[in-house]
CSV table of C-alpha atoms in Angstrom, one decimal:
chain,number,residue,atom,x,y,z
A,1042,UNK,CA,47.3,-25.9,3.9
A,1043,UNK,CA,44.5,-25.2,6.3
A,1044,UNK,CA,42.1,-22.4,5.6
A,1045,UNK,CA,40.3,-20.8,8.5
A,1046,UNK,CA,36.6,-20.6,8.0
A,1047,UNK,CA,34.5,-17.8,9.4
A,1048,UNK,CA,32.8,-19.0,12.6
A,1049,UNK,CA,29.0,-18.7,12.7
A,1050,UNK,CA,27.8,-17.2,15.9
A,1051,UNK,CA,25.2,-19.9,16.8
A,1052,UNK,CA,24.4,-18.3,20.1
A,1053,UNK,CA,22.9,-15.3,18.3
A,1054,UNK,CA,20.3,-17.4,16.5
A,1055,UNK,CA,18.0,-18.0,19.4
A,1056,UNK,CA,18.2,-14.3,20.4
A,1057,UNK,CA,17.2,-13.3,16.8
A,1058,UNK,CA,14.4,-15.8,16.9
A,1059,UNK,CA,13.1,-14.4,20.2
A,1060,UNK,CA,13.3,-10.9,18.9
A,1061,UNK,CA,11.2,-11.8,15.8
A,1062,UNK,CA,8.7,-13.7,18.0
A,1063,UNK,CA,8.4,-10.7,20.4
A,1064,UNK,CA,7.8,-8.4,17.5
A,1065,UNK,CA,4.9,-10.6,16.3
A,1066,UNK,CA,3.5,-11.4,19.7
A,1067,UNK,CA,3.5,-7.9,21.3
A,1068,UNK,CA,1.2,-6.2,18.7
A,1069,UNK,CA,-1.1,-9.3,18.7
A,1070,UNK,CA,-1.3,-9.2,22.5
A,1071,UNK,CA,-2.1,-5.5,22.5
A,1072,UNK,CA,-4.9,-6.0,19.9
A,1073,UNK,CA,-6.4,-8.8,21.9
A,1074,UNK,CA,-6.3,-6.7,25.1
A,1075,UNK,CA,-8.0,-3.8,23.3
A,1076,UNK,CA,-10.7,-6.1,21.9
A,1077,UNK,CA,-11.3,-7.7,25.3
A,1078,UNK,CA,-11.6,-4.3,27.0
A,1079,UNK,CA,-14.0,-3.1,24.3
A,1080,UNK,CA,-16.2,-6.2,24.8
A,1081,UNK,CA,-16.2,-5.7,28.6
A,1082,UNK,CA,-17.0,-2.0,28.4
A,1083,UNK,CA,-19.9,-2.6,26.0
A,1084,UNK,CA,-21.4,-5.3,28.2
A,1085,UNK,CA,-20.8,-3.7,31.6
A,1086,UNK,CA,-22.1,-0.3,30.5
A,1087,UNK,CA,-24.9,-1.9,28.4
A,1088,UNK,CA,-24.1,0.2,25.4
A,1089,UNK,CA,-26.8,-0.2,22.7
A,1090,UNK,CA,-25.5,-2.0,19.6
A,1091,UNK,CA,-26.6,0.8,17.3
A,1092,UNK,CA,-24.3,3.1,19.1
A,1093,UNK,CA,-21.3,0.9,19.7
A,1094,UNK,CA,-21.5,-2.8,18.9
A,1095,UNK,CA,-19.3,-5.3,20.7
A,1096,UNK,CA,-16.5,-7.0,18.8
A,1097,UNK,CA,-18.3,-10.4,19.1
A,1098,UNK,CA,-21.4,-8.9,17.4
A,1099,UNK,CA,-19.2,-7.4,14.7
A,1100,UNK,CA,-17.6,-10.7,13.9
A,1101,UNK,CA,-20.9,-12.5,14.0
A,1102,UNK,CA,-22.3,-9.9,11.6
A,1103,UNK,CA,-19.3,-10.4,9.3
A,1104,UNK,CA,-20.1,-14.1,9.1
A,1105,UNK,CA,-23.9,-13.8,8.8
A,1106,UNK,CA,-23.7,-11.0,6.1
A,1107,UNK,CA,-20.9,-12.5,4.2
A,1108,UNK,CA,-23.2,-13.0,1.2
A,1109,UNK,CA,-23.3,-9.2,0.9
A,1110,UNK,CA,-19.9,-8.2,2.2
A,1111,UNK,CA,-17.9,-10.9,0.2
A,1112,UNK,CA,-18.8,-9.6,-3.3
A,1113,UNK,CA,-18.3,-6.0,-2.1
A,1114,UNK,CA,-14.9,-6.9,-0.8
A,1115,UNK,CA,-14.0,-8.5,-4.1
A,1116,UNK,CA,-15.2,-5.3,-6.0
A,1117,UNK,CA,-13.0,-3.1,-3.8
A,1118,UNK,CA,-10.0,-5.4,-4.3
A,1119,UNK,CA,-10.3,-5.4,-8.0
A,1120,UNK,CA,-10.7,-1.6,-8.1
A,1121,UNK,CA,-7.7,-1.1,-5.8
A,1122,UNK,CA,-5.4,-3.4,-7.7
A,1123,UNK,CA,-6.4,-2.0,-11.1
A,1124,UNK,CA,-5.8,1.5,-10.0
A,1125,UNK,CA,-2.5,0.5,-8.4
A,1126,UNK,CA,-1.4,-1.3,-11.6
A,1127,UNK,CA,-2.3,1.7,-13.7
A,1128,UNK,CA,-0.4,4.0,-11.3
A,1129,UNK,CA,2.7,1.8,-11.4
A,1130,UNK,CA,2.7,1.6,-15.2
A,1131,UNK,CA,2.1,5.3,-15.7
A,1132,UNK,CA,4.3,6.4,-12.9
A,1133,UNK,CA,7.3,4.3,-13.9
A,1134,UNK,CA,7.1,5.2,-17.6
A,1135,UNK,CA,6.8,8.9,-16.8
A,1136,UNK,CA,9.7,8.7,-14.3
A,1137,UNK,CA,11.9,7.1,-16.9
A,1138,UNK,CA,11.0,9.8,-19.4
A,1139,UNK,CA,11.9,12.4,-16.7
A,1140,UNK,CA,15.2,10.7,-16.1
A,1141,UNK,CA,16.1,10.7,-19.8
A,1142,UNK,CA,14.8,14.2,-20.7
A,1143,UNK,CA,14.9,17.3,-18.6
A,1144,UNK,CA,12.5,19.0,-20.9
A,1145,UNK,CA,9.8,16.3,-20.4
A,1146,UNK,CA,10.3,16.7,-16.6
A,1147,UNK,CA,10.0,20.5,-16.8
A,1148,UNK,CA,6.8,20.3,-18.8
A,1149,UNK,CA,4.9,17.5,-17.1
A,1150,UNK,CA,6.1,17.4,-13.4
A,1151,UNK,CA,4.1,20.6,-12.4
A,1152,UNK,CA,0.9,18.9,-13.8
A,1153,UNK,CA,1.6,15.8,-11.7
A,1154,UNK,CA,2.1,18.0,-8.6
A,1155,UNK,CA,-1.3,19.8,-9.2
A,1156,UNK,CA,-3.0,16.4,-9.4
A,1157,UNK,CA,-1.4,15.4,-6.1
A,1158,UNK,CA,-2.2,18.5,-4.1
A,1159,UNK,CA,-5.8,18.7,-5.3
A,1160,UNK,CA,-8.1,16.9,-2.9
A,1161,UNK,CA,-9.7,13.9,-4.6
A,1162,UNK,CA,-13.0,14.5,-2.8
A,1163,UNK,CA,-13.1,17.9,-4.6
A,1164,UNK,CA,-12.5,16.6,-8.1
A,1165,UNK,CA,-14.4,13.3,-7.8
A,1166,UNK,CA,-17.8,14.9,-8.5
A,1167,UNK,CA,-16.4,16.4,-11.7
A,1168,UNK,CA,-14.9,13.1,-12.8
A,1169,UNK,CA,-18.3,11.4,-12.2
A,1170,UNK,CA,-20.0,14.0,-14.4
A,1171,UNK,CA,-17.6,13.8,-17.3
A,1172,UNK,CA,-17.0,10.0,-17.3
A,1173,UNK,CA,-20.1,8.0,-18.2
A,1174,UNK,CA,-19.0,4.7,-16.6
A,1175,UNK,CA,-19.2,4.9,-12.8
A,1176,UNK,CA,-16.7,2.1,-12.4
A,1177,UNK,CA,-14.2,3.8,-14.7
A,1178,UNK,CA,-14.7,7.1,-12.8
A,1179,UNK,CA,-14.0,5.3,-9.5
A,1180,UNK,CA,-10.9,3.7,-11.1
A,1181,UNK,CA,-9.7,7.1,-12.3
A,1182,UNK,CA,-10.1,8.7,-8.8
A,1183,UNK,CA,-8.2,5.9,-7.2
A,1184,UNK,CA,-5.5,6.1,-9.9
A,1185,UNK,CA,-5.0,9.9,-9.3
A,1186,UNK,CA,-4.3,9.3,-5.6
A,1187,UNK,CA,-1.9,6.4,-6.1
A,1188,UNK,CA,0.0,7.8,-9.1
A,1189,UNK,CA,2.2,10.5,-7.6
A,1190,UNK,CA,4.0,8.5,-4.9
A,1191,UNK,CA,5.2,6.1,-7.6
A,1192,UNK,CA,6.2,8.9,-9.9
A,1193,UNK,CA,8.0,11.0,-7.3
A,1194,UNK,CA,9.9,8.1,-5.6
A,1195,UNK,CA,10.9,6.5,-8.9
A,1196,UNK,CA,12.1,9.8,-10.3
A,1197,UNK,CA,14.2,10.4,-7.2
A,1198,UNK,CA,15.6,6.9,-7.3
A,1199,UNK,CA,16.6,7.2,-11.0
A,1200,UNK,CA,18.4,10.5,-10.2
A,1201,UNK,CA,20.2,9.1,-7.1
A,1202,UNK,CA,22.7,6.8,-9.0
A,1203,UNK,CA,26.3,7.3,-7.9
A,1204,UNK,CA,28.0,10.1,-9.9
A,1205,UNK,CA,31.2,8.1,-10.2
A,1206,UNK,CA,29.3,5.2,-11.7
A,1207,UNK,CA,27.6,7.6,-14.1
A,1208,UNK,CA,31.1,8.8,-15.2
A,1209,UNK,CA,32.3,5.2,-15.5
A,1210,UNK,CA,29.3,4.4,-17.8
A,1211,UNK,CA,30.1,7.5,-19.8
A,1212,UNK,CA,33.8,6.5,-20.0
A,1213,UNK,CA,32.9,3.1,-21.5
A,1214,UNK,CA,30.5,4.6,-23.9
A,1215,UNK,CA,27.3,3.0,-22.5
A,1216,UNK,CA,24.1,3.6,-24.4
A,1217,UNK,CA,21.1,5.1,-22.8
A,1218,UNK,CA,19.4,1.7,-22.6
A,1219,UNK,CA,22.5,0.2,-20.9
A,1220,UNK,CA,22.7,3.1,-18.5
A,1221,UNK,CA,19.0,2.7,-17.6
A,1222,UNK,CA,19.1,-1.1,-17.3
A,1223,UNK,CA,22.3,-1.6,-15.4
A,1224,UNK,CA,22.7,1.6,-13.4
A,1225,UNK,CA,19.5,3.6,-13.0
A,1226,UNK,CA,17.0,0.8,-12.4
A,1227,UNK,CA,19.0,-0.9,-9.6
A,1228,UNK,CA,19.5,2.5,-8.0
A,1229,UNK,CA,15.7,3.4,-8.2
A,1230,UNK,CA,14.4,0.0,-7.0
A,1231,UNK,CA,14.5,0.7,-3.3
A,1232,UNK,CA,12.8,4.1,-3.8
A,1233,UNK,CA,10.2,2.5,-6.1
A,1234,UNK,CA,9.4,-0.2,-3.4
A,1235,UNK,CA,9.0,2.6,-0.8
A,1236,UNK,CA,6.6,4.4,-3.1
A,1237,UNK,CA,4.7,1.2,-3.9
A,1238,UNK,CA,4.0,0.6,-0.2
A,1239,UNK,CA,2.5,4.1,0.1
A,1240,UNK,CA,0.6,3.9,-3.2
A,1241,UNK,CA,-0.9,0.6,-2.2
A,1242,UNK,CA,-2.7,2.1,0.7
A,1243,UNK,CA,-3.5,5.3,-1.1
A,1244,UNK,CA,-5.2,3.4,-4.0
A,1245,UNK,CA,-7.5,1.7,-1.4
A,1246,UNK,CA,-8.2,5.1,0.2
A,1247,UNK,CA,-8.9,6.6,-3.2
A,1248,UNK,CA,-11.3,3.8,-4.2
A,1249,UNK,CA,-13.2,4.1,-0.9
A,1250,UNK,CA,-13.4,7.9,-1.0
A,1251,UNK,CA,-14.5,7.9,-4.6
A,1252,UNK,CA,-17.2,5.5,-3.9
A,1253,UNK,CA,-18.4,7.6,-1.0
A,1254,UNK,CA,-18.5,10.6,-3.2
A,1255,UNK,CA,-20.4,8.8,-6.0
A,1256,UNK,CA,-22.9,7.5,-3.5
A,1257,UNK,CA,-23.2,4.3,-5.6
A,1258,UNK,CA,-25.6,1.6,-4.5
A,1259,UNK,CA,-26.6,-1.8,-5.8
A,1260,UNK,CA,-25.1,-5.2,-6.1
A,1261,UNK,CA,-21.9,-4.5,-8.1
A,1262,UNK,CA,-20.5,-2.0,-5.6
A,1263,UNK,CA,-17.7,-2.0,-3.0
A,1264,UNK,CA,-17.4,-1.8,0.7
A,1265,UNK,CA,-17.9,1.9,0.9
A,1266,UNK,CA,-21.4,1.4,-0.5
A,1267,UNK,CA,-22.1,-1.2,2.2
A,1268,UNK,CA,-21.0,1.4,4.8
A,1269,UNK,CA,-23.3,4.0,3.3
A,1270,UNK,CA,-26.2,1.7,3.2
A,1271,UNK,CA,-25.7,0.5,6.7
A,1272,UNK,CA,-25.5,4.2,8.0
A,1273,UNK,CA,-28.8,5.0,6.3
A,1274,UNK,CA,-30.4,2.0,8.0
A,1275,UNK,CA,-28.6,2.5,11.3
A,1276,UNK,CA,-27.0,-1.0,11.0
A,1277,UNK,CA,-24.0,-0.1,13.0
A,1278,UNK,CA,-22.6,-3.6,13.3
A,1279,UNK,CA,-22.6,-3.9,9.5
A,1280,UNK,CA,-20.8,-0.6,9.2
A,1281,UNK,CA,-18.1,-1.9,11.6
A,1282,UNK,CA,-17.9,-5.2,9.8
A,1283,UNK,CA,-17.4,-3.5,6.4
A,1284,UNK,CA,-14.8,-1.1,8.0
A,1285,UNK,CA,-13.0,-4.1,9.4
A,1286,UNK,CA,-12.7,-5.6,6.0
A,1287,UNK,CA,-11.3,-2.3,4.6
A,1288,UNK,CA,-8.7,-2.1,7.3
A,1289,UNK,CA,-7.7,-5.8,6.9
A,1290,UNK,CA,-7.4,-5.2,3.1
A,1291,UNK,CA,-5.1,-2.2,3.7
A,1292,UNK,CA,-2.9,-4.2,6.1
A,1293,UNK,CA,-2.8,-7.1,3.7
A,1294,UNK,CA,-1.6,-4.9,0.8
A,1295,UNK,CA,1.1,-3.4,3.0
A,1296,UNK,CA,2.3,-6.8,4.2
A,1297,UNK,CA,2.4,-8.1,0.6
A,1298,UNK,CA,4.5,-5.2,-0.6
A,1299,UNK,CA,6.7,-5.3,2.5
A,1300,UNK,CA,7.4,-9.0,1.8
A,1301,UNK,CA,8.1,-8.2,-1.9
A,1302,UNK,CA,10.5,-5.5,-0.9
A,1303,UNK,CA,12.3,-7.8,1.5
A,1304,UNK,CA,12.6,-10.4,-1.2
A,1305,UNK,CA,13.9,-8.1,-3.9
A,1306,UNK,CA,16.2,-6.0,-1.7
A,1307,UNK,CA,17.1,-8.3,1.3
A,1308,UNK,CA,20.3,-9.6,-0.2
A,1309,UNK,CA,22.0,-6.3,-1.3
A,1310,UNK,CA,20.3,-3.2,0.0
A,1311,UNK,CA,20.8,-1.8,3.5
A,1312,UNK,CA,17.1,-0.9,4.0
A,1313,UNK,CA,16.0,-4.6,4.0
A,1314,UNK,CA,19.2,-6.5,5.0
A,1315,UNK,CA,18.9,-8.2,8.4
A,1316,UNK,CA,20.3,-6.1,11.2
A,1317,UNK,CA,22.5,-8.0,13.8
A,1318,UNK,CA,22.5,-5.3,16.4
A,1319,UNK,CA,22.3,-6.3,20.0
A,1320,UNK,CA,20.8,-3.0,21.0
A,1321,UNK,CA,17.7,-3.7,18.8
């Protein structure tokens, strides 16, 4: 007996490859065009480097001052990742508590909202007064900014499980742990990953803003301190070099979490499954 096998549309593979290539090439080409235009404008108009440095000068400063910028970049990376890790741990645990107990949610969720809506630049000076360690104070500021997206998205995800599946678990007498592990966690994972992408960037923003507020200086400080020091000395190329590292770090964090989301959800969730749509 012959069994018909589904035919793979080979002709669509080159088209998909071209689409992915264009999506990568077009942004890169636009960035290159902007940098070239920037370089030409600075040279043609003879703009002083302390007002607007050319991209070539910024990249040269990045290489020449790497002995200063490298340790600062590492400090910012550590602060960002520690704050993000604490936000993930606290946000997920509290979201699980919210999902399992309405009373816990009613008591604690308003406090989380207050932390979110209060500008970090307003409460950072108070944190710096009450916390003796400057590094711990910076970490706390970055954690506050990154915490709420994890908590809110995970809570929504835990509550978004299909009602019919909930009834099925109840019918079979599933325990709370079984309901959480096999129903609520898979339902919440796409929401959690979306919150993680947002929280990754916010933790970096919180770390930089907190360091600006603290006005820290010295060797064991982050990129924000290098920007402050360069502004005081009117070293505009160094400011742009440090800002470039902050931007690249934020892009790297987003790309890592986007790849992680695609790896975890790409086989079963619509948000990350490959789209075979000719119109796209």
